[in-house]
Tab-separated table of C-alpha atoms in Angstrom:
chain	number	residue	atom	x	y	z
A	1	MET	CA	70.297	25.045	13.062
A	2	ASN	CA	66.873	24.497	11.522
A	3	VAL	CA	65.530	25.131	8.056
A	4	VAL	CA	61.939	24.459	7.030
A	5	VAL	CA	61.241	23.507	3.426
A	6	LEU	CA	57.703	23.828	2.119
A	7	ASP	CA	55.890	22.819	-1.006
A	8	LEU	CA	54.071	25.748	-2.637
A	9	GLU	CA	50.860	24.616	-4.333
A	10	GLY	CA	48.404	23.088	-1.923
A	11	VAL	CA	50.423	24.327	1.061
A	12	LEU	CA	50.627	28.097	0.576
A	13	VAL	CA	48.727	28.805	-2.630
A	14	PRO	CA	45.982	27.058	-4.627
A	15	GLU	CA	46.915	24.611	-7.354
A	16	ILE	CA	47.767	26.815	-10.346
A	17	TRP	CA	46.784	24.256	-12.979
A	18	ILE	CA	43.413	23.654	-11.318
A	19	ALA	CA	42.748	27.397	-11.108
A	20	PHE	CA	43.551	27.777	-14.799
A	21	ALA	CA	41.503	24.706	-15.730
A	22	GLU	CA	38.460	26.202	-14.029
A	23	ALA	CA	38.988	29.700	-15.453
A	24	ALA	CA	39.584	28.435	-19.001
A	25	GLY	CA	36.956	25.706	-18.967
A	26	ILE	CA	39.499	22.943	-19.641
A	27	PRO	CA	38.701	20.278	-17.026
A	28	GLU	CA	41.437	17.958	-18.308
A	29	LEU	CA	44.008	20.332	-16.804
A	30	ARG	CA	42.706	19.678	-13.295
A	31	ARG	CA	45.028	16.648	-13.177
A	32	THR	CA	47.879	17.225	-10.700
A	33	THR	CA	50.605	15.240	-8.946
A	34	ARG	CA	47.926	14.014	-6.551
A	35	ASP	CA	46.549	12.088	-9.545
A	36	GLU	CA	49.732	11.389	-11.535
A	37	PRO	CA	52.958	10.832	-9.545
A	38	ASP	CA	55.121	10.787	-12.721
A	39	TYR	CA	55.896	14.482	-13.176
A	40	ASP	CA	57.340	14.160	-16.687
A	41	LYS	CA	54.299	12.212	-17.860
A	42	LEU	CA	51.999	14.800	-16.277
A	43	MET	CA	53.776	17.747	-17.909
A	44	LYS	CA	53.755	16.143	-21.356
A	45	TYR	CA	50.014	15.577	-20.907
A	46	ARG	CA	49.526	19.235	-19.954
A	47	LEU	CA	51.663	20.602	-22.778
A	48	LYS	CA	49.755	18.596	-25.372
A	49	ILE	CA	46.464	20.013	-24.112
A	50	LEU	CA	47.862	23.558	-24.191
A	51	SER	CA	49.097	23.042	-27.739
A	52	ASP	CA	45.835	21.506	-28.925
A	53	ARG	CA	43.827	24.362	-27.386
A	54	GLY	CA	46.182	27.132	-28.535
A	55	VAL	CA	46.814	28.288	-24.965
A	56	LYS	CA	49.725	30.680	-24.506
A	57	LEU	CA	51.798	31.607	-21.468
A	58	ALA	CA	50.046	34.965	-21.164
A	59	ASP	CA	46.686	33.195	-20.832
A	60	ILE	CA	47.883	31.299	-17.774
A	61	GLN	CA	49.716	34.284	-16.303
A	62	SER	CA	46.513	36.307	-16.555
A	63	VAL	CA	44.767	33.786	-14.299
A	64	VAL	CA	47.715	33.531	-11.889
A	65	SER	CA	47.833	37.322	-11.503
A	66	LYS	CA	44.348	37.185	-9.969
A	67	MET	CA	45.110	34.339	-7.547
A	68	LYS	CA	45.644	34.808	-3.827
A	69	PRO	CA	47.451	32.694	-1.230
A	70	LEU	CA	45.269	30.205	0.628
A	71	ASP	CA	43.332	31.616	3.577
A	72	GLY	CA	45.723	31.878	6.505
A	73	ALA	CA	48.840	31.151	4.429
A	74	ARG	CA	50.352	34.628	4.707
A	75	GLU	CA	49.987	34.655	8.484
A	76	PHE	CA	51.379	31.126	8.749
A	77	TYR	CA	54.372	31.943	6.565
A	78	SER	CA	55.053	35.195	8.439
A	79	ARG	CA	54.965	33.364	11.771
A	80	LEU	CA	57.254	30.646	10.483
A	81	LYS	CA	59.907	32.919	8.993
A	82	SER	CA	60.042	34.903	12.245
A	83	LYS	CA	61.241	31.709	13.940
A	84	THR	CA	63.509	30.017	11.400
A	85	ARG	CA	64.823	29.910	7.840
A	86	VAL	CA	62.230	28.917	5.244
A	87	VAL	CA	62.779	27.726	1.670
A	88	ILE	CA	59.982	26.900	-0.768
A	89	LEU	CA	60.664	23.904	-3.007
A	90	SER	CA	58.195	23.711	-5.848
A	91	ASP	CA	57.633	21.940	-9.142
A	92	THR	CA	55.932	25.023	-10.538
A	93	PHE	CA	57.667	27.462	-12.881
A	94	GLU	CA	59.179	30.878	-12.314
A	95	GLU	CA	56.934	32.235	-15.063
A	96	PHE	CA	53.883	31.259	-12.972
A	97	ALA	CA	55.143	31.854	-9.450
A	98	HIS	CA	56.299	35.474	-9.507
A	99	PRO	CA	52.942	37.231	-8.909
A	100	LEU	CA	52.189	34.893	-6.018
A	101	MET	CA	55.616	35.372	-4.468
A	102	ALA	CA	54.990	39.109	-4.301
A	103	GLN	CA	51.976	38.403	-2.092
A	104	LEU	CA	54.132	36.339	0.286
A	105	ASP	CA	56.833	39.046	0.542
A	106	TYR	CA	59.181	37.324	-1.914
A	107	PRO	CA	60.268	34.152	-0.097
A	108	THR	CA	63.196	32.093	-1.320
A	109	ILE	CA	61.814	29.647	-3.892
A	110	PHE	CA	63.516	26.991	-5.967
A	111	CYS	CA	61.454	25.900	-8.972
A	112	HIS	CA	61.712	25.272	-12.713
A	113	ASN	CA	61.468	27.215	-15.980
A	114	LEU	CA	59.223	26.985	-19.008
A	115	ILE	CA	60.458	27.000	-22.586
A	116	VAL	CA	58.415	29.591	-24.449
A	117	SER	CA	58.425	30.419	-28.163
A	118	ASP	CA	58.674	33.960	-29.510
A	119	SER	CA	54.933	33.841	-30.121
A	120	GLY	CA	54.258	33.002	-26.462
A	121	GLU	CA	53.473	29.299	-26.830
A	122	ILE	CA	54.743	26.981	-24.088
A	123	THR	CA	56.783	24.396	-25.982
A	124	GLY	CA	58.511	22.617	-23.122
A	125	TYR	CA	60.041	22.959	-19.702
A	126	LYS	CA	63.483	22.853	-18.115
A	127	LEU	CA	63.957	21.288	-14.709
A	128	ARG	CA	66.327	23.113	-12.381
A	129	LEU	CA	67.638	19.617	-11.693
A	130	SER	CA	66.118	16.167	-11.490
A	131	ASP	CA	64.351	15.404	-8.190
A	132	GLN	CA	65.307	18.883	-7.026
A	133	LYS	CA	63.295	18.737	-3.797
A	134	ARG	CA	65.167	15.701	-2.486
A	135	VAL	CA	68.550	16.951	-3.699
A	136	THR	CA	68.005	20.327	-2.025
A	137	VAL	CA	67.087	18.696	1.292
A	138	GLU	CA	70.123	16.418	1.154
A	139	THR	CA	72.391	19.372	0.351
A	140	LEU	CA	70.997	21.410	3.243
A	141	LYS	CA	71.666	18.470	5.565
A	142	LYS	CA	75.266	18.347	4.353
A	143	LEU	CA	75.488	22.015	5.356
A	144	ASN	CA	74.616	20.879	8.901
A	145	PHE	CA	70.991	22.049	8.932
A	146	LYS	CA	68.231	20.044	10.531
A	147	VAL	CA	65.653	19.979	7.743
A	148	ILE	CA	61.936	19.946	8.513
A	149	ALA	CA	59.633	19.521	5.524
A	150	SER	CA	55.960	19.841	4.722
A	151	GLY	CA	54.111	18.951	1.543
A	152	ASP	CA	50.849	17.501	0.356
A	153	SER	CA	51.432	15.194	-2.587
A	154	TYR	CA	53.432	12.533	-4.392
A	155	ASN	CA	55.953	14.936	-5.882
A	156	ASP	CA	56.841	15.951	-2.300
A	157	LEU	CA	57.468	12.420	-1.075
A	158	SER	CA	61.208	12.205	-1.762
A	159	MET	CA	61.637	15.591	-0.016
A	160	LEU	CA	59.573	14.468	2.972
A	161	ARG	CA	61.457	11.187	3.278
A	162	ALA	CA	64.872	12.853	2.954
A	163	ALA	CA	64.121	15.438	5.663
A	164	ASP	CA	64.950	14.915	9.330
A	165	LYS	CA	61.307	15.510	10.207
A	166	ALA	CA	58.229	15.854	8.009
A	167	VAL	CA	54.560	16.780	8.278
A	168	LEU	CA	51.908	16.196	5.621
A	169	PHE	CA	49.625	19.178	5.051
A	170	ARG	CA	46.059	18.544	3.901
A	171	PRO	CA	46.979	15.323	2.097
A	172	SER	CA	44.438	13.273	0.195
A	173	GLU	CA	43.071	10.310	2.125
A	174	LYS	CA	44.984	7.943	-0.152
A	175	PHE	CA	48.307	9.774	0.267
A	176	ALA	CA	47.863	10.002	4.041
A	177	ARG	CA	46.979	6.320	4.256
A	178	GLU	CA	50.013	5.309	2.181
A	179	ASN	CA	52.266	7.397	4.437
A	180	SER	CA	50.594	6.809	7.760
A	181	ASP	CA	53.900	6.971	9.650
A	182	LEU	CA	54.056	10.722	8.911
A	183	PRO	CA	51.921	13.102	10.975
A	184	ALA	CA	49.332	15.102	9.050
A	185	ALA	CA	48.025	18.608	9.746
A	186	TYR	CA	44.886	20.079	8.234
A	187	GLU	CA	44.961	23.646	9.571
A	188	TYR	CA	47.796	26.176	9.619
A	189	THR	CA	47.758	26.499	13.415
A	190	GLU	CA	48.165	22.735	13.682
A	191	LEU	CA	50.975	22.713	11.115
A	192	ALA	CA	52.800	25.620	12.777
A	193	LEU	CA	52.674	23.936	16.182
A	194	GLN	CA	53.999	20.641	14.823
A	195	LEU	CA	56.842	22.355	12.960
A	196	GLU	CA	57.750	24.354	16.055
A	197	ILE	CA	57.849	21.166	18.147
A	198	TYR	CA	60.303	19.669	15.661
A	199	MET	CA	62.405	22.862	15.702
A	200	LYS	CA	62.877	22.517	19.456
A	201	GLU	CA	63.822	18.830	19.451
């Protein structure tokens, strides 16, 4: 029995923080897990910028509500879920993800939550659990699933390494070079074919 686990940002949808950084004119928020592998350090950096700039949750949600999945992502996801179980494992937050999930026909997604004040300021975040991508993969394997994973960045690495099979999707040159034993796909047709090969093994 197969299950495919996918990262969200960079695999199915654009990077939310980058989209907001561009819309709000705050280039410092373009920093992602491709640049900073330490997620806690990255989030503290982001939260300080939001606080200093007076950015509220509604400001980010307004940008997210206008975002669309990456070109070809809906078709890829539809094809994939017609063949196997699919779970999205993301380090984004439910408060950001919901509008995008509607556009993908509400897939199963495991992510985190923001801590928001009564006035709408983002004051912190609550992880669903530490290293949730890896833990989820390991739990699925204990349930006797063959787990096939795809992601694009450092925060996906423990998930990719824990899976039975893994494919990088549009990784940076540095990330691909550091993980050259993993195959990399750069188009959805290529990714779908590689995942389907692994499903049949």
